[in-house]
PDB file of C-alpha atoms in Angstrom:
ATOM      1  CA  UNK A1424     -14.308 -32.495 -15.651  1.00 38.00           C
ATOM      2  CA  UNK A1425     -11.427 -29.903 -14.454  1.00 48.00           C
ATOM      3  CA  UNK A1426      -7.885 -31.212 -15.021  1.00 69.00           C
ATOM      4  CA  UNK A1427      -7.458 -31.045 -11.094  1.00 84.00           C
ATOM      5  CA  UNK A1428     -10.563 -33.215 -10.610  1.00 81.00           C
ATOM      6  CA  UNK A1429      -9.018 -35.773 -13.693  1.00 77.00           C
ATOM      7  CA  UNK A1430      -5.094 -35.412 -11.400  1.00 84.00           C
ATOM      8  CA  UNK A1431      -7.358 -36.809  -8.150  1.00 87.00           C
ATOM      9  CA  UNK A1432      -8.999 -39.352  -9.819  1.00 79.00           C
ATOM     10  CA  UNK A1433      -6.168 -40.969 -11.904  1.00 79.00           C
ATOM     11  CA  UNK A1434      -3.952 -41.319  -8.622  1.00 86.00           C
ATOM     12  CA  UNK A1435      -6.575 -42.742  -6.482  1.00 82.00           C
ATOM     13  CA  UNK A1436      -5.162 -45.855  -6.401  1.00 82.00           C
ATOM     14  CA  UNK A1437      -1.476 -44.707  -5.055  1.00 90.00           C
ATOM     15  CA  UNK A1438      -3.441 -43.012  -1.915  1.00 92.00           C
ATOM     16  CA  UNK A1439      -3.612 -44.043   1.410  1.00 93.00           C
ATOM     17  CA  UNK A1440      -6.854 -44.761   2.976  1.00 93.00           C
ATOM     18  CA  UNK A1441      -7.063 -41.252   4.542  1.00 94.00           C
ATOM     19  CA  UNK A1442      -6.237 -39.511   1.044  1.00 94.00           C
ATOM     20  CA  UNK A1443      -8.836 -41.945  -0.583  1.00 92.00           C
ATOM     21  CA  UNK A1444     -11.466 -40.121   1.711  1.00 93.00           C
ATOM     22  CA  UNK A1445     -10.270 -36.576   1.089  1.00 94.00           C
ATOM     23  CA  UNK A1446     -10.364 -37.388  -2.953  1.00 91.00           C
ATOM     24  CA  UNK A1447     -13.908 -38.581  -2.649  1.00 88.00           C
ATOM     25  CA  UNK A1448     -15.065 -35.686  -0.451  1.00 90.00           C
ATOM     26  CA  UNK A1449     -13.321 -33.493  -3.045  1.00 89.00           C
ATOM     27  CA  UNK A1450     -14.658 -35.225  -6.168  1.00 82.00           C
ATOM     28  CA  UNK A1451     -18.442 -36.042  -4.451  1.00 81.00           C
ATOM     29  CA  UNK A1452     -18.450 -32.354  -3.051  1.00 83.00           C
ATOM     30  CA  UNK A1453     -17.288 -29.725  -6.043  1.00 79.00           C
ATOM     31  CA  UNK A1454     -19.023 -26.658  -5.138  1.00 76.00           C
ATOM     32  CA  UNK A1455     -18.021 -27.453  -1.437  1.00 83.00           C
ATOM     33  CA  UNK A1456     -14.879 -28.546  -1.237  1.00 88.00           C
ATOM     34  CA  UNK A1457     -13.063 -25.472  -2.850  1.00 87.00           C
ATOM     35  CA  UNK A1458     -14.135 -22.730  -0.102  1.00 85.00           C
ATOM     36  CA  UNK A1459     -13.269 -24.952   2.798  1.00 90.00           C
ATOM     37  CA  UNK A1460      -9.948 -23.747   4.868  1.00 91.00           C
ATOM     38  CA  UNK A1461      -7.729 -26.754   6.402  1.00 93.00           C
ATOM     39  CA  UNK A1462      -9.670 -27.122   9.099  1.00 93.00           C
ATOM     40  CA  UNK A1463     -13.192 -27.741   7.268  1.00 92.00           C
ATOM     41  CA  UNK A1464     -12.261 -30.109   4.624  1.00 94.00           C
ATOM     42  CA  UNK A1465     -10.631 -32.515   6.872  1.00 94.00           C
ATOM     43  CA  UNK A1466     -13.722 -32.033   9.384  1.00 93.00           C
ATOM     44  CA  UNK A1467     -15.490 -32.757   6.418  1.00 92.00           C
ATOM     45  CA  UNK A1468     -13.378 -35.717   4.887  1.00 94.00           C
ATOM     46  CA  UNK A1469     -13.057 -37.583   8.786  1.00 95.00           C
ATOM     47  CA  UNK A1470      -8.893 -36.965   8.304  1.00 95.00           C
ATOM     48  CA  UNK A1471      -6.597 -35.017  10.489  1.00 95.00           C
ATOM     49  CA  UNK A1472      -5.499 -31.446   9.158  1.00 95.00           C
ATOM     50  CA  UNK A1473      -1.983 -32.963   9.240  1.00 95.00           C
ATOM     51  CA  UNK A1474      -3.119 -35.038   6.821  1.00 95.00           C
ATOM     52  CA  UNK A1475      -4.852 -32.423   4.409  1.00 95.00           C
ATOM     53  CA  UNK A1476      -1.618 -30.538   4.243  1.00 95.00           C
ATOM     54  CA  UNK A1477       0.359 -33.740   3.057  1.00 95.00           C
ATOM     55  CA  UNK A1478      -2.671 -34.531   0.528  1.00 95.00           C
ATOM     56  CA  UNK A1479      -1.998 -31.279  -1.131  1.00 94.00           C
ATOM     57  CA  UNK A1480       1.754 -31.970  -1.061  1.00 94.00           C
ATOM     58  CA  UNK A1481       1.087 -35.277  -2.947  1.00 94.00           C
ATOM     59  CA  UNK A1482      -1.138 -33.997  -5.482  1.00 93.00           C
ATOM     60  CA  UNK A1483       2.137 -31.938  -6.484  1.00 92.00           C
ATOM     61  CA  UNK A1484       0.999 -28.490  -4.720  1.00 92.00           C
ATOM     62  CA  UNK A1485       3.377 -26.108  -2.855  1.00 91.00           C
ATOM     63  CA  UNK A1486       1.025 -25.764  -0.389  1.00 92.00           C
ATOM     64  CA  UNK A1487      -2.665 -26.029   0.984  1.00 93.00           C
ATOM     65  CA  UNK A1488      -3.227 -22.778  -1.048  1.00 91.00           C
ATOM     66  CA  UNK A1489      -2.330 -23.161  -3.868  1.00 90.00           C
ATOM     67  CA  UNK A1490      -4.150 -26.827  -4.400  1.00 92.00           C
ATOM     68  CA  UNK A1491      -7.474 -24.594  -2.968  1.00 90.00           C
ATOM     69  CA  UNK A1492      -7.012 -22.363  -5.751  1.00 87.00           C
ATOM     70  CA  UNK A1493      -6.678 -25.059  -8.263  1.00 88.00           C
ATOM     71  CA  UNK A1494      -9.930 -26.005  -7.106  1.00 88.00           C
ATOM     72  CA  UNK A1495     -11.869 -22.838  -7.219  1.00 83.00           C
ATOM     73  CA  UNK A1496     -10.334 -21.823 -10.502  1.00 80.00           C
ATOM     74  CA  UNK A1497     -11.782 -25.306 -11.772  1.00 77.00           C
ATOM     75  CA  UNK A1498     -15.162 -24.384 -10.230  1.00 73.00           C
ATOM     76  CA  UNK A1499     -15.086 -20.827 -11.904  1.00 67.00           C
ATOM     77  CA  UNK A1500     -14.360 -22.184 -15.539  1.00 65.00           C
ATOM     78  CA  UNK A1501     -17.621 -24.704 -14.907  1.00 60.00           C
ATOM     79  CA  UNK A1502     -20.093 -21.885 -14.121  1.00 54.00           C
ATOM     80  CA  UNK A1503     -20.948 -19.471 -16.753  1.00 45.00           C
ATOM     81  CA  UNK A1504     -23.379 -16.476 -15.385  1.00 42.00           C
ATOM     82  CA  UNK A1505     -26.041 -18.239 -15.889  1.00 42.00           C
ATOM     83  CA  UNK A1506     -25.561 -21.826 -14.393  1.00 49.00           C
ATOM     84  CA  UNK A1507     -24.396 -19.667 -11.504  1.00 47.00           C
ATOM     85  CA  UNK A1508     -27.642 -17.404 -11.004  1.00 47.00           C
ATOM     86  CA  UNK A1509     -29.491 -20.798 -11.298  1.00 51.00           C
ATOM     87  CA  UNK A1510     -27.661 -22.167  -8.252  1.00 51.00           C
ATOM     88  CA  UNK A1511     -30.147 -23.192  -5.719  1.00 51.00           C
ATOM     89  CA  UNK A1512     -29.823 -22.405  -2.341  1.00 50.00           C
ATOM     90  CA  UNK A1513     -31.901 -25.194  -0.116  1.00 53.00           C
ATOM     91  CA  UNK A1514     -31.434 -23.768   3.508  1.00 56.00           C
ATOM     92  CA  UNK A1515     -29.872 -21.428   5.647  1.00 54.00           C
ATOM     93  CA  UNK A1516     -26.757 -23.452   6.054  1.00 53.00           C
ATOM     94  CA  UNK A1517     -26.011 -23.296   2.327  1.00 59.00           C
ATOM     95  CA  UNK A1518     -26.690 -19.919   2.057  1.00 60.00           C
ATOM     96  CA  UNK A1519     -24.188 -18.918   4.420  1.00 65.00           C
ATOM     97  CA  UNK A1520     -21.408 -21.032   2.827  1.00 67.00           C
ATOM     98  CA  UNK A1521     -22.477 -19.455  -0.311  1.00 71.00           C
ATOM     99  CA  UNK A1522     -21.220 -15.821   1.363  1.00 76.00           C
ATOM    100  CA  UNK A1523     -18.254 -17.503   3.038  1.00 76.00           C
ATOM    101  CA  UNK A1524     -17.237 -18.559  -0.456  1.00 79.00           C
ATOM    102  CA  UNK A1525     -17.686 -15.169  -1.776  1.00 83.00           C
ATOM    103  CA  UNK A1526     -14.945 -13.909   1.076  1.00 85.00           C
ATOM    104  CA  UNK A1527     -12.424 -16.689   1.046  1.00 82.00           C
ATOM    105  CA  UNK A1528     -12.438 -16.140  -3.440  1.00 83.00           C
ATOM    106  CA  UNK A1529     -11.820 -12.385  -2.575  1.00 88.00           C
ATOM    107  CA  UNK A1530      -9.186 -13.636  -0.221  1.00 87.00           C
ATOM    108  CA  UNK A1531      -7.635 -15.484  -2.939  1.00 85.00           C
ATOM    109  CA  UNK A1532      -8.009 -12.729  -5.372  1.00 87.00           C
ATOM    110  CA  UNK A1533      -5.897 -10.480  -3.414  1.00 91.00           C
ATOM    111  CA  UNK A1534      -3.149 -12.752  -2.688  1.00 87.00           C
ATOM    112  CA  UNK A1535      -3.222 -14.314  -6.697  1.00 85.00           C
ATOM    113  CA  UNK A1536      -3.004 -10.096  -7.776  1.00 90.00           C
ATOM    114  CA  UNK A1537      -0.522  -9.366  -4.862  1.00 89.00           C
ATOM    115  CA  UNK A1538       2.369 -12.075  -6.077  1.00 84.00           C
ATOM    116  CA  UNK A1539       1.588 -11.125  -9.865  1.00 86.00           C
ATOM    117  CA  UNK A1540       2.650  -7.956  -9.708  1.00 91.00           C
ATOM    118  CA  UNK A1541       5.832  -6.686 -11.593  1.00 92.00           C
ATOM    119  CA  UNK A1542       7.457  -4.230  -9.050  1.00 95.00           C
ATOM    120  CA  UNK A1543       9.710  -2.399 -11.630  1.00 95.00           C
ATOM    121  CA  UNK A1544       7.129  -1.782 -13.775  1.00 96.00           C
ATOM    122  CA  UNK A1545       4.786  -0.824 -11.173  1.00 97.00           C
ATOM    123  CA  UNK A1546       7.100   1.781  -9.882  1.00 96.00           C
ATOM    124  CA  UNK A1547       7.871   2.674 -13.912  1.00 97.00           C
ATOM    125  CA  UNK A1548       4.282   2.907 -14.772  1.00 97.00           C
ATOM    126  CA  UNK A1549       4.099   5.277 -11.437  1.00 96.00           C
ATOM    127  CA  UNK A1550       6.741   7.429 -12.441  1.00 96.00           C
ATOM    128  CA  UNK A1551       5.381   7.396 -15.785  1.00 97.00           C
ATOM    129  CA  UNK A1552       1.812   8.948 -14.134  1.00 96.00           C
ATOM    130  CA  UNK A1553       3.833  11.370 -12.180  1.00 95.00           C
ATOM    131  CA  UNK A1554       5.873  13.157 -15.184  1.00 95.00           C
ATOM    132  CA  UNK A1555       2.548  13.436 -17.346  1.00 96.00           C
ATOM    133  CA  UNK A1556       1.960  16.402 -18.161  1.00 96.00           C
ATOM    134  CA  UNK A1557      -1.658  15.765 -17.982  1.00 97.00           C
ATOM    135  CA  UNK A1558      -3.602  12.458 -16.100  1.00 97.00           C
ATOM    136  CA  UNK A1559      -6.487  11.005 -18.130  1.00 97.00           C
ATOM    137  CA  UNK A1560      -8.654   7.662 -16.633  1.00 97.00           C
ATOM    138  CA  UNK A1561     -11.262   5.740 -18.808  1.00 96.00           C
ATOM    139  CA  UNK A1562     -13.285   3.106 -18.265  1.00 94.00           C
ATOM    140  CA  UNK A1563     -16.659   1.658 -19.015  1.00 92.00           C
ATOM    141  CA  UNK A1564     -19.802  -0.472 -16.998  1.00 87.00           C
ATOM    142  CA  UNK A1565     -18.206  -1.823 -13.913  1.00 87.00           C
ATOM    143  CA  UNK A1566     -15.072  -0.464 -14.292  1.00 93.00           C
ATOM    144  CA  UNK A1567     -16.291   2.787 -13.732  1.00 94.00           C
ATOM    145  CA  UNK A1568     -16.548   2.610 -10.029  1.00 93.00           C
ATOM    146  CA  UNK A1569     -12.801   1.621  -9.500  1.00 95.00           C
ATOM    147  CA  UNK A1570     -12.062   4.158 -12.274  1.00 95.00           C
ATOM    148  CA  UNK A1571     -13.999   6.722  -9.593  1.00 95.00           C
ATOM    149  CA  UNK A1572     -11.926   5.797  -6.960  1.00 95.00           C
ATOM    150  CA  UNK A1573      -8.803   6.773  -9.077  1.00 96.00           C
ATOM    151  CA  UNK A1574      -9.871   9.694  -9.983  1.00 96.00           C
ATOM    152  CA  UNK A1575     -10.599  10.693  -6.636  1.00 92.00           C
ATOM    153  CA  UNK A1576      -7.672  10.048  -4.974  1.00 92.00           C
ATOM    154  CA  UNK A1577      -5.261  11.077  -7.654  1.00 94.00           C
ATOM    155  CA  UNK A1578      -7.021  14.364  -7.762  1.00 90.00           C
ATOM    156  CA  UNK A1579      -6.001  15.000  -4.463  1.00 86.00           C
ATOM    157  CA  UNK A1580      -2.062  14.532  -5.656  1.00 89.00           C
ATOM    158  CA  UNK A1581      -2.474  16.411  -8.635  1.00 91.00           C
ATOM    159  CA  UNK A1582      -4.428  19.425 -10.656  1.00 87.00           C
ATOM    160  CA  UNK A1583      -4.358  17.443 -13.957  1.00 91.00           C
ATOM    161  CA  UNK A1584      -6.369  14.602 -13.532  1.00 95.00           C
ATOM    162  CA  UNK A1585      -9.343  14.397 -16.374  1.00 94.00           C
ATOM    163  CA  UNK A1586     -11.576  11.344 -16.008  1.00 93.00           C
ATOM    164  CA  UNK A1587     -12.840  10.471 -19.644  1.00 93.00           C
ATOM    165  CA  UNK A1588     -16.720  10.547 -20.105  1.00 83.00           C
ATOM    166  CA  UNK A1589     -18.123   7.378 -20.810  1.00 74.00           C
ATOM    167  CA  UNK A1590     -19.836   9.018 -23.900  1.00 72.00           C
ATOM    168  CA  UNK A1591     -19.794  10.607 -27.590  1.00 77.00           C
ATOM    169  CA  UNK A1592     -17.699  13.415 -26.040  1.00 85.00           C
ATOM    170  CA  UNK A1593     -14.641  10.756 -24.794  1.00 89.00           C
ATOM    171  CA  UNK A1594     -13.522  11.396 -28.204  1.00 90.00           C
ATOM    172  CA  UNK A1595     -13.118  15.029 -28.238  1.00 91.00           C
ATOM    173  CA  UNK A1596     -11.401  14.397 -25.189  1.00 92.00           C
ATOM    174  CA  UNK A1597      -9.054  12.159 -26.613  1.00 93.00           C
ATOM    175  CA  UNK A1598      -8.680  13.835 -29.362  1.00 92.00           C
ATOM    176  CA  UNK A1599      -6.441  16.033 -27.344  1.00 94.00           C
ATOM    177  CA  UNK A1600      -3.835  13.810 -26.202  1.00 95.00           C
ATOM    178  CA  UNK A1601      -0.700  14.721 -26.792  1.00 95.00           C
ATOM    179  CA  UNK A1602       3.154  12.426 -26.142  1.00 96.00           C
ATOM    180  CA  UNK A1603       3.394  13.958 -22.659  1.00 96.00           C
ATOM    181  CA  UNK A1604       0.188  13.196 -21.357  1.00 97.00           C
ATOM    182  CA  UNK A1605      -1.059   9.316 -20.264  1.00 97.00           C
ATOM    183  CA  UNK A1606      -4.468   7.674 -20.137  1.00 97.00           C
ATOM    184  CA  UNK A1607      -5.070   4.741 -17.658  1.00 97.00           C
ATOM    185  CA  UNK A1608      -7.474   2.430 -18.814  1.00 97.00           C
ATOM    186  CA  UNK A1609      -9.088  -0.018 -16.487  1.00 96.00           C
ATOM    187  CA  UNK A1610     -11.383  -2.943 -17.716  1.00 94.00           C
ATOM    188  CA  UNK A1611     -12.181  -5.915 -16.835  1.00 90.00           C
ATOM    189  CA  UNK A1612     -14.618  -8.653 -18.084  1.00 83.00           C
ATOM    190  CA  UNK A1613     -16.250  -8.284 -20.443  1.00 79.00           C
ATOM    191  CA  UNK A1614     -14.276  -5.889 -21.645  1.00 86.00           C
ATOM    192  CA  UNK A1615     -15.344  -2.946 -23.454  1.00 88.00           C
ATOM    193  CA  UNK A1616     -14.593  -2.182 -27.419  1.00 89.00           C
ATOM    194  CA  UNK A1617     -14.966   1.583 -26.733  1.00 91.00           C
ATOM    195  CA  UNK A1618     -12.634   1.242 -24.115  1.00 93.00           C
ATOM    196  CA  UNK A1619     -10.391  -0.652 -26.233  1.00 93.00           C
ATOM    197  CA  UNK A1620     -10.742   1.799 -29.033  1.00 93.00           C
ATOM    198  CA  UNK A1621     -10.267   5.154 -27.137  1.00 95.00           C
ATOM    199  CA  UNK A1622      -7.221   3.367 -25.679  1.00 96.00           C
ATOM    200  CA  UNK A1623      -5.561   2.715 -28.897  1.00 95.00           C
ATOM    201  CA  UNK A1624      -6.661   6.139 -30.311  1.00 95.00           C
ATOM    202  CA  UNK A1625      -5.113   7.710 -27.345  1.00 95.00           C
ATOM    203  CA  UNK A1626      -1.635   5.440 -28.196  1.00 95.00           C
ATOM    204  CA  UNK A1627      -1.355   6.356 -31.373  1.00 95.00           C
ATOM    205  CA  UNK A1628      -1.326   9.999 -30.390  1.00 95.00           C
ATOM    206  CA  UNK A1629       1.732   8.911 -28.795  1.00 96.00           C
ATOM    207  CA  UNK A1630       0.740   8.963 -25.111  1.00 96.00           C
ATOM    208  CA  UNK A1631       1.581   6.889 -22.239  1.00 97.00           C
ATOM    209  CA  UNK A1632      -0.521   3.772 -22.321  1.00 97.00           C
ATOM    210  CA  UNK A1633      -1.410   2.011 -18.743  1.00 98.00           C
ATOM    211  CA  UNK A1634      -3.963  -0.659 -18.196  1.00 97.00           C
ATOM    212  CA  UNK A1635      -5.301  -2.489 -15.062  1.00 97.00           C
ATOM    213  CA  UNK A1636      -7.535  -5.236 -16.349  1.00 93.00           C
ATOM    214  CA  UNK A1637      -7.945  -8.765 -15.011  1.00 89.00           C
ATOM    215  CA  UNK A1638      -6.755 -11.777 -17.821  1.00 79.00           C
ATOM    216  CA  UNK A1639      -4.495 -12.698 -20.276  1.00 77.00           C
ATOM    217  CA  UNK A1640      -7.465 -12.081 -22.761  1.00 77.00           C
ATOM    218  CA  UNK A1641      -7.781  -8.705 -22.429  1.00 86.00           C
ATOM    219  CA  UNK A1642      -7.596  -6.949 -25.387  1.00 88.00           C
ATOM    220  CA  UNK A1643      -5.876  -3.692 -23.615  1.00 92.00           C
ATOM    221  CA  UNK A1644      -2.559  -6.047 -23.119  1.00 90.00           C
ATOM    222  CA  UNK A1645      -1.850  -5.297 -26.597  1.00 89.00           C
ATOM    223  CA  UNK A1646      -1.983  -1.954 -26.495  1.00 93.00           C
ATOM    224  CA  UNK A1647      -0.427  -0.903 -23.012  1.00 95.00           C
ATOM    225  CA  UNK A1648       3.088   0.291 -22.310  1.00 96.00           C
ATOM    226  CA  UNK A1649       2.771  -1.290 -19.151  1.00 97.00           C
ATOM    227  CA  UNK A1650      -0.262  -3.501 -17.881  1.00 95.00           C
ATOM    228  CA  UNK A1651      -1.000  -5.264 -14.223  1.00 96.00           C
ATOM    229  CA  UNK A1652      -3.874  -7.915 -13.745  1.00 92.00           C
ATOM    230  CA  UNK A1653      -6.347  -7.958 -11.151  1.00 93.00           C
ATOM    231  CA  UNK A1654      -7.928 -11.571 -10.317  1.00 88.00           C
ATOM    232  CA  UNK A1655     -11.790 -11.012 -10.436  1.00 88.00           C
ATOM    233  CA  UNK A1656     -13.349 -13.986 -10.259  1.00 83.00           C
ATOM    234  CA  UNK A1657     -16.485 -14.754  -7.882  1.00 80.00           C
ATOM    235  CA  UNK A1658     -18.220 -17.852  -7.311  1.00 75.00           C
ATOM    236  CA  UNK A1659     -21.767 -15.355  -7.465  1.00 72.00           C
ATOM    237  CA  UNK A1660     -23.545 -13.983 -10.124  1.00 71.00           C
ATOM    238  CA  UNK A1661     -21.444 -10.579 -10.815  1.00 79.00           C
ATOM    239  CA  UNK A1662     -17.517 -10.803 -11.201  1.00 85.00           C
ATOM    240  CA  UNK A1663     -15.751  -9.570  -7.884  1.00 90.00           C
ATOM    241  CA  UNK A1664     -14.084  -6.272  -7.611  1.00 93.00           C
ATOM    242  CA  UNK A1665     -12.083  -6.060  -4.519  1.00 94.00           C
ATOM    243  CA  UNK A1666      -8.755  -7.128  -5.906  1.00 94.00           C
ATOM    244  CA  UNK A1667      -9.239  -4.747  -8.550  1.00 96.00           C
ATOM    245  CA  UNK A1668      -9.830  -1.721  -5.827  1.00 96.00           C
ATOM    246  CA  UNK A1669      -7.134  -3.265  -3.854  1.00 96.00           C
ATOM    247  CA  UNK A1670      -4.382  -3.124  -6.738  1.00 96.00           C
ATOM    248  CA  UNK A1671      -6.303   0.653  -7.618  1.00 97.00           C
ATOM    249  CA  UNK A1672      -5.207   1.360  -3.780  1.00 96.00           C
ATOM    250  CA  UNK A1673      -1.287   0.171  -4.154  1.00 96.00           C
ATOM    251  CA  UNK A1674      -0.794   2.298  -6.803  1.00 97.00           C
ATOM    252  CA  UNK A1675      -2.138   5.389  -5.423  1.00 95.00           C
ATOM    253  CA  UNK A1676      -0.279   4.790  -2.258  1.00 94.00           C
ATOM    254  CA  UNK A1677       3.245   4.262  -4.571  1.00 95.00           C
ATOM    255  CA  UNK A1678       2.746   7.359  -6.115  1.00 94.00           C
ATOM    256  CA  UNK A1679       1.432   9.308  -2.824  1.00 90.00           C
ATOM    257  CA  UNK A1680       4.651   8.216  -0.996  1.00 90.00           C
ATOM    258  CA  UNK A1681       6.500   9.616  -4.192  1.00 84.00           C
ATOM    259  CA  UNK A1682       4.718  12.708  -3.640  1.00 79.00           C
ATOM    260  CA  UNK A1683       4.641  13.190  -0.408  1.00 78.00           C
ATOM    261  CA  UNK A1684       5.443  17.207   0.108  1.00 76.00           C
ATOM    262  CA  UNK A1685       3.519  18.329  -2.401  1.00 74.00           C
ATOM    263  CA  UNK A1686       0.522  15.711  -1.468  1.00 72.00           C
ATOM    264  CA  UNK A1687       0.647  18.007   2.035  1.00 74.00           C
ATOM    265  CA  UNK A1688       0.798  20.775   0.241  1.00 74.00           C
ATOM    266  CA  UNK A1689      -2.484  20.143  -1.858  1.00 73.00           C
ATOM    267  CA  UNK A1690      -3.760  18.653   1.090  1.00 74.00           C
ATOM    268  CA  UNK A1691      -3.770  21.987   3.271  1.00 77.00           C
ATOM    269  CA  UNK A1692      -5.368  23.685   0.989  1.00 76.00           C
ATOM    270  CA  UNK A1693      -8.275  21.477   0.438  1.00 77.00           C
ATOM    271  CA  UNK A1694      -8.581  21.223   4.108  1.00 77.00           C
ATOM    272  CA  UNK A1695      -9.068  24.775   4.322  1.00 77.00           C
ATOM    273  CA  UNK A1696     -11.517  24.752   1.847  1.00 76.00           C
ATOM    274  CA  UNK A1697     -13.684  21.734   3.416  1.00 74.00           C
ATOM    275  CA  UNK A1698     -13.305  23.501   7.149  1.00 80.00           C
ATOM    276  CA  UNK A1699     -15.114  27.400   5.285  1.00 76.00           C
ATOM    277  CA  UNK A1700     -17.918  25.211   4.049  1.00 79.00           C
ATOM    278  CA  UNK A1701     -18.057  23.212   7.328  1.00 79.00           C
ATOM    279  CA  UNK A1702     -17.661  19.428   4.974  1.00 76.00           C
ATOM    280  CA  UNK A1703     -17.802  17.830   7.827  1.00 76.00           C
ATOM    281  CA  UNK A1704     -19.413  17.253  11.055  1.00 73.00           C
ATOM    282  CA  UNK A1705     -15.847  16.836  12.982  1.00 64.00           C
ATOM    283  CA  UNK A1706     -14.737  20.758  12.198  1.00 53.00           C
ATOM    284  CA  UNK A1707     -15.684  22.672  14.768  1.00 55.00           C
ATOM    285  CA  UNK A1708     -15.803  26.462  15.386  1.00 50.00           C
ATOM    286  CA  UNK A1709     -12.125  26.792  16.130  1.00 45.00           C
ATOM    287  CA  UNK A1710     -10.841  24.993  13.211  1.00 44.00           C
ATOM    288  CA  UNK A1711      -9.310  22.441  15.002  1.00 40.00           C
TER     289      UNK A1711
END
């Protein structure tokens, strides 16, 4: 049983008669309780929301939100894939809290990646991107779509972004890599060994090293001049991306805002280029 779950159960007996009935709704109700807000566990538990708040406080939280995410992280480490594909779903009611958990552990990713972030070396690793001489972005299986996203946008701020292929010919490409270039690597579990290994190749060329990954196991940590962790866990089947995209997002916008003019530069000219091949549906005959 979770540590959390062992912390309710050993100070049972110092709780009120209200907190008695949150702890057993809690312990009775594990793949329940952890997705309910305020307002649902004590609905749930027969307690006043008042009273939630000061459970949490007595279990030795900071807060509602942080004793929720004690809770969900001990439901994550329970389920492996497969015990969670095997999860039944008996009606429609379940089903729905089943997507409702899938939101509020997004929810909780986001905030869990937002207040881990080193600022200085977010900005650094920014700067760092900016003064390459060349941009390249690698990634493997799931990672690729966020790796996409990077490459799209950052193309739009500069001419020297080179997304690595996810095949035999990454190597030539790395294989290039010189001291003022930098490769972003982004992987998250299960992480990839030929990600790992193009990543150190590309280091000991001597190039910038940045890695967004999601745990203190990741083997890119090692490598990387500078690293930033994206919470990815999902009470479904696959492991969630959207605080990976979301941190993918910040640092584009950090290094747009640093780039600025010549983002509107670039920008002009592609937007000439969309409105001659008529891109889209919104550019009319007058170019306006």
């Amino acid at each position: 049983m979770p540590d959390i779950y062992h912390k309710i159960s050993s100070q049972r007996e110092h709780m009120s008669k209200s907190q008695k009935k949150i702890a057993n709704f809690i312990i009775e109700h594990p793949n329940q309780s952890p997705f309910l807000n305020v307002e649902g566990l004590a609905k749930s538990a027969g307690v006043s929301d008042a009273t939630i708040v000061r459970f949490a406080s007595f279990m030795g939280y900071r807060g509602f939100p942080e004793m929720q995410l004690a809770l969900q992280n001990a439901m994550q480490e329970q389920l492996n894939a497969t015990e969670r594909f095997k999860q039944p779903s008996d009606d429609t009611e379940s089903e729905d809290q089943d997507l409702y958990a899938i939101f509020l552990r997004d929810q909780a990713n986001i905030q869990e990646t937002m207040e881990g972030i080193d600022m200085p070396a977010f900005h650094a690793a920014a700067d760092t991107v900016i003064y390459s001489k060349r941009i390249f972005i690698l990634a493997n299986r799931s990672a690729v779509s966020v790796a996409d996203l990077l490459h799209y946008h950052l193309s739009f701020i500069f001419e020297n972004v080179e997304i690595v292929e996810p095949s035999d010919r990454a190597i030539d490409q790395i294989s290039t890599i010189r001291e003022d270039d930098v490769l972003i690597a982004l992987s998250f579990v299960r992480y990839s060994n030929h990600t790992l290994r193009l990543f150190q190749m590309a280091k000991d060329r001597g190039a910038k090293a940045i890695a967004f990954t999601d745990g203190l196991s990741s083997p890119l940590l090692s490598v990387a001049d500078y690293s930033f962790m994206a919470s990815s866990k999902s009470p479904s089947l696959t492991h969630s991306l959207t605080a990976p995209i979301s941190l993918i997002h910040a640092f584009i916008a950090l290094i747009g805002k640093e780039k600025a003019a010549d983002v509107k530069k670039r920008l002009r000219t592609i937007e000439e280029a969309w409105r001659d091949f008529n891109v889209f549906s919104n550019f009319n005959k007058s170019g306006t």
